[in-house]
Amino acid sequence: EAQVTQNPRYLITVTGKKLTVTCSQNMNHEYMSWYRQDPGLGLRQIYYSMNVEVTDKGDVPEGYKVSRKEKRNFPLILESPSPNQTSLYFCASSLKGPRGAVRTEAFFGQGTRLTVV
Amino acid sequence: RKEVEQDPGPFNVPEGATVAFNCTYSNSASQSFFWYRQDCRKEPKLLMSVYSSGNEDGRFTAQLNRASQYISLLIRDSKLSDSATYLCVVNGLPSGTYKYIFGTGTRLKVLA
């Protein structure tokens, strides 16, 4: 079954304790990205990756890191989490369209609800 | 001005009603347009892509108006199961840019 898998689904942690949220897709998609969703603000892009070893900042990258060592995996790293990073996080993947543009459907993981206390 | 704007609603409609949502976008160079559906705190899922000529999928019809820079979604014969948040999604910039821009969503409640 084609899917994007995120883990963990729920996480409560303390300020400053490094954490990693994993994301894996089995569709051989080039493009992967991370979003956070907060009430009234919608989905905001944190980081994205166009292919292996190619990553770039989205709209709200501060406090986050990513890596893309393999095509299927795109982990999100919070080196020193703070309470303002409490949010619902989604990983997504899609195919690269013609001329590199994003034209195709994005598939989302089930989300990770993170609480930082 | 936000890049993609939607009326947050909620739109409360009775079963069987027809309801329409609009979404405006600011970047005239946008190339791809989508409607996604999101159930409460779950992942967004593609409802339909929006094509220049307009397209229909069962009870759902999507339209694109490039001149006025908006897309619309029409739902006919609303069902209770249509209750959800509908996200307008626009591809941000011309080729070479990997970016979807999401509206904040329009909430629909279909009432029995």
Coordinates of C-alpha atoms in Angstrom, one line a residue:
Chain A
E1 CA 0.0 0.0 0.0
A2 CA 1.3 3.4 -1.0
Q3 CA 1.8 5.5 2.1
V4 CA 3.7 8.0 4.1
T5 CA 4.5 6.9 7.6
Q6 CA 5.3 9.2 10.5
N7 CA 6.5 8.2 14.0
P8 CA 5.6 8.8 16.7
R9 CA 2.0 9.8 16.4
Y10 CA 1.9 11.5 19.8
L11 CA 4.8 12.9 21.8
I12 CA 5.1 14.9 25.0
T13 CA 8.5 16.2 25.8
V14 CA 10.3 18.7 27.9
T15 CA 12.0 21.9 26.8
G16 CA 15.5 21.4 25.5
K17 CA 15.4 17.6 25.0
K18 CA 16.4 16.8 21.5
L19 CA 13.9 14.8 19.5
T20 CA 13.4 13.3 16.0
V21 CA 10.2 12.7 14.2
T22 CA 10.7 10.1 11.4
C23 CA 9.0 10.2 8.0
S24 CA 9.2 7.4 5.4
Q25 CA 7.5 7.0 2.1
N26 CA 7.3 3.9 -0.2
M27 CA 6.3 5.6 -3.4
N28 CA 9.7 6.5 -4.7
H29 CA 8.8 10.2 -4.6
E30 CA 11.5 12.8 -5.1
Y31 CA 9.8 15.6 -3.2
M32 CA 9.3 15.5 0.6
S33 CA 8.3 18.2 3.0
W34 CA 7.4 19.0 6.5
Y35 CA 4.5 21.2 7.7
R36 CA 3.2 22.3 11.0
Q37 CA -0.5 23.1 11.5
D38 CA -1.7 25.6 14.1
P39 CA -5.2 26.8 14.7
G40 CA -6.0 29.8 12.5
L41 CA -2.7 29.6 10.7
G42 CA -3.2 26.6 8.4
L43 CA -0.4 24.5 7.2
R44 CA 3.0 26.2 7.1
Q45 CA 6.0 24.6 5.4
I46 CA 9.0 24.0 7.6
Y47 CA 11.5 22.4 5.2
Y48 CA 11.4 20.6 1.9
S49 CA 13.6 18.3 -0.1
M50 CA 13.7 18.0 -3.9
N51 CA 15.9 14.8 -3.8
V52 CA 18.6 13.0 -1.8
E53 CA 21.0 15.4 -0.2
V54 CA 19.0 18.4 -1.4
T55 CA 17.0 20.3 1.3
D56 CA 15.8 23.9 1.6
K57 CA 14.0 26.1 4.1
G58 CA 10.3 26.7 4.0
D59 CA 8.4 29.5 5.6
V60 CA 9.1 28.6 9.3
P61 CA 12.4 26.8 9.5
E62 CA 13.7 28.3 12.8
G63 CA 14.4 25.7 15.5
Y64 CA 14.2 22.7 13.1
K65 CA 16.7 20.6 11.1
V66 CA 16.2 18.0 8.4
S67 CA 18.2 15.5 6.5
R68 CA 17.7 13.5 3.3
K69 CA 20.3 10.7 3.2
E70 CA 17.9 8.3 1.5
K71 CA 15.1 8.9 -0.9
R72 CA 12.5 7.3 1.2
N73 CA 13.3 9.0 4.6
F74 CA 13.1 12.6 5.7
P75 CA 13.4 13.0 9.5
L76 CA 12.6 16.2 11.3
I77 CA 14.9 17.1 14.1
L78 CA 14.3 19.5 17.0
E79 CA 17.6 20.1 18.6
S80 CA 16.3 22.1 21.6
P81 CA 12.4 22.0 21.5
S82 CA 10.6 24.9 23.0
P83 CA 6.9 25.3 24.0
N84 CA 6.2 27.4 20.8
Q85 CA 6.9 24.3 18.8
T86 CA 3.9 22.6 20.3
S87 CA 1.9 21.8 17.2
L88 CA 0.5 19.2 14.8
Y89 CA 3.2 18.1 12.3
F90 CA 2.7 16.5 8.9
C91 CA 5.2 15.0 6.5
A92 CA 4.2 14.9 2.8
S93 CA 5.7 13.5 -0.4
S94 CA 4.9 13.9 -4.1
L95 CA 6.4 13.2 -7.5
K96 CA 8.5 15.9 -9.2
G97 CA 6.6 17.3 -12.1
P98 CA 7.8 18.6 -15.5
R99 CA 10.6 21.1 -15.2
G100 CA 10.8 20.5 -11.5
A101 CA 7.6 22.2 -10.6
V102 CA 5.2 20.9 -8.0
R103 CA 2.2 19.8 -10.0
T104 CA 1.1 16.5 -8.6
E105 CA -0.9 15.3 -5.6
A106 CA 0.8 15.5 -2.2
F107 CA 0.4 12.4 0.1
F108 CA 0.4 13.1 3.8
G109 CA 1.5 11.1 6.8
Q110 CA -1.0 10.7 9.6
G111 CA 0.5 13.5 11.6
T112 CA 2.5 13.8 14.8
R113 CA 1.0 15.7 17.7
L114 CA 3.9 17.2 19.6
T115 CA 3.6 18.9 23.0
V116 CA 6.6 20.6 24.6
V117 CA 6.3 21.5 28.2
Chain B
R1 CA -2.5 40.1 1.6
K2 CA -2.2 36.3 2.1
E3 CA -1.1 34.3 -0.8
V4 CA -4.1 32.0 -0.6
E5 CA -7.3 33.2 1.2
Q6 CA -10.4 31.3 2.2
D7 CA -13.4 32.1 4.2
P8 CA -12.9 30.0 7.4
G9 CA -16.7 29.5 7.9
P10 CA -18.2 27.5 9.4
F11 CA -20.8 26.9 6.7
N12 CA -23.7 25.1 8.3
V13 CA -26.0 23.6 5.7
P14 CA -28.8 21.1 5.8
E15 CA -28.4 17.7 4.2
G16 CA -29.2 17.8 0.5
A17 CA -28.2 21.5 0.1
T18 CA -25.8 22.8 -2.5
V19 CA -22.8 24.7 -1.1
A20 CA -20.0 26.6 -2.8
F21 CA -16.6 27.8 -1.5
N22 CA -14.3 30.2 -3.1
C23 CA -10.6 30.6 -2.7
T24 CA -8.4 33.5 -4.0
Y25 CA -4.7 33.4 -4.7
S26 CA -2.3 36.3 -5.2
N27 CA 0.3 34.9 -7.5
S28 CA -0.8 35.1 -11.1
A29 CA 2.0 32.7 -12.1
S30 CA 0.5 29.8 -10.1
Q31 CA 0.2 26.7 -12.2
S32 CA -1.5 24.0 -10.2
F33 CA -4.6 24.1 -8.0
F34 CA -6.1 21.5 -5.7
W35 CA -8.8 21.0 -3.2
Y36 CA -8.0 18.9 -0.2
R37 CA -10.3 17.6 2.5
Q38 CA -9.2 17.4 6.1
D39 CA -11.2 15.7 8.8
C40 CA -10.7 16.9 12.4
R41 CA -6.9 16.8 13.1
K42 CA -6.3 14.1 10.6
E43 CA -4.1 14.4 7.5
P44 CA -5.3 16.3 4.5
K45 CA -6.3 14.1 1.5
L46 CA -6.7 15.1 -2.1
L47 CA -10.3 15.8 -3.0
M48 CA -9.7 16.9 -6.6
S49 CA -7.3 18.8 -8.8
V50 CA -8.6 21.9 -10.5
Y51 CA -8.2 22.2 -14.3
S52 CA -8.5 25.2 -16.4
S53 CA -11.6 24.0 -18.1
G54 CA -13.3 23.1 -14.8
N55 CA -13.9 19.5 -13.8
E56 CA -16.5 17.4 -12.0
D57 CA -16.2 14.3 -9.9
G58 CA -19.6 13.0 -8.8
R59 CA -21.3 15.7 -6.6
F60 CA -18.2 17.9 -6.6
T61 CA -17.4 20.5 -9.2
A62 CA -14.2 22.6 -9.3
Q63 CA -13.7 25.7 -11.3
L64 CA -10.7 27.9 -12.0
N65 CA -10.9 31.6 -12.9
R66 CA -7.4 32.8 -13.9
A67 CA -8.5 36.3 -14.7
S68 CA -9.9 36.9 -11.3
Q69 CA -7.4 34.6 -9.6
Y70 CA -9.8 32.3 -7.7
I71 CA -10.9 28.7 -7.6
S72 CA -14.2 27.4 -6.5
L73 CA -15.6 24.1 -5.2
L74 CA -19.3 23.3 -5.5
I75 CA -20.8 20.4 -3.5
R76 CA -24.3 19.3 -4.6
D77 CA -26.7 17.2 -2.5
S78 CA -24.6 17.5 0.6
K79 CA -24.2 14.5 2.9
L80 CA -23.5 14.3 6.6
S81 CA -20.2 12.7 5.6
D82 CA -19.1 15.9 3.7
S83 CA -18.6 17.6 7.1
A84 CA -14.9 18.5 7.1
T85 CA -12.5 21.3 6.4
Y86 CA -11.8 22.0 2.8
L87 CA -8.3 23.3 2.0
C88 CA -7.5 25.3 -1.1
V89 CA -3.9 24.5 -2.3
V90 CA -1.9 26.4 -4.9
N91 CA 1.4 25.7 -6.5
G92 CA 3.4 28.7 -5.5
L93 CA 5.7 29.8 -8.3
P94 CA 6.8 28.8 -11.8
S95 CA 8.9 25.8 -12.7
G96 CA 11.7 24.8 -10.4
T97 CA 10.0 25.8 -7.2
Y98 CA 8.8 23.1 -4.8
K99 CA 6.1 24.8 -2.9
Y100 CA 2.4 24.2 -2.2
I101 CA 0.7 27.0 -0.5
F102 CA -2.3 26.1 1.7
G103 CA -5.3 28.2 2.5
T104 CA -6.3 28.0 6.2
G105 CA -9.4 26.1 5.2
T106 CA -13.2 26.4 5.1
R107 CA -15.1 24.4 7.6
L108 CA -18.3 22.8 6.4
K109 CA -20.9 21.3 8.7
V110 CA -23.8 19.4 7.1
L111 CA -26.7 19.1 9.5
A112 CA -29.3 16.4 9.6

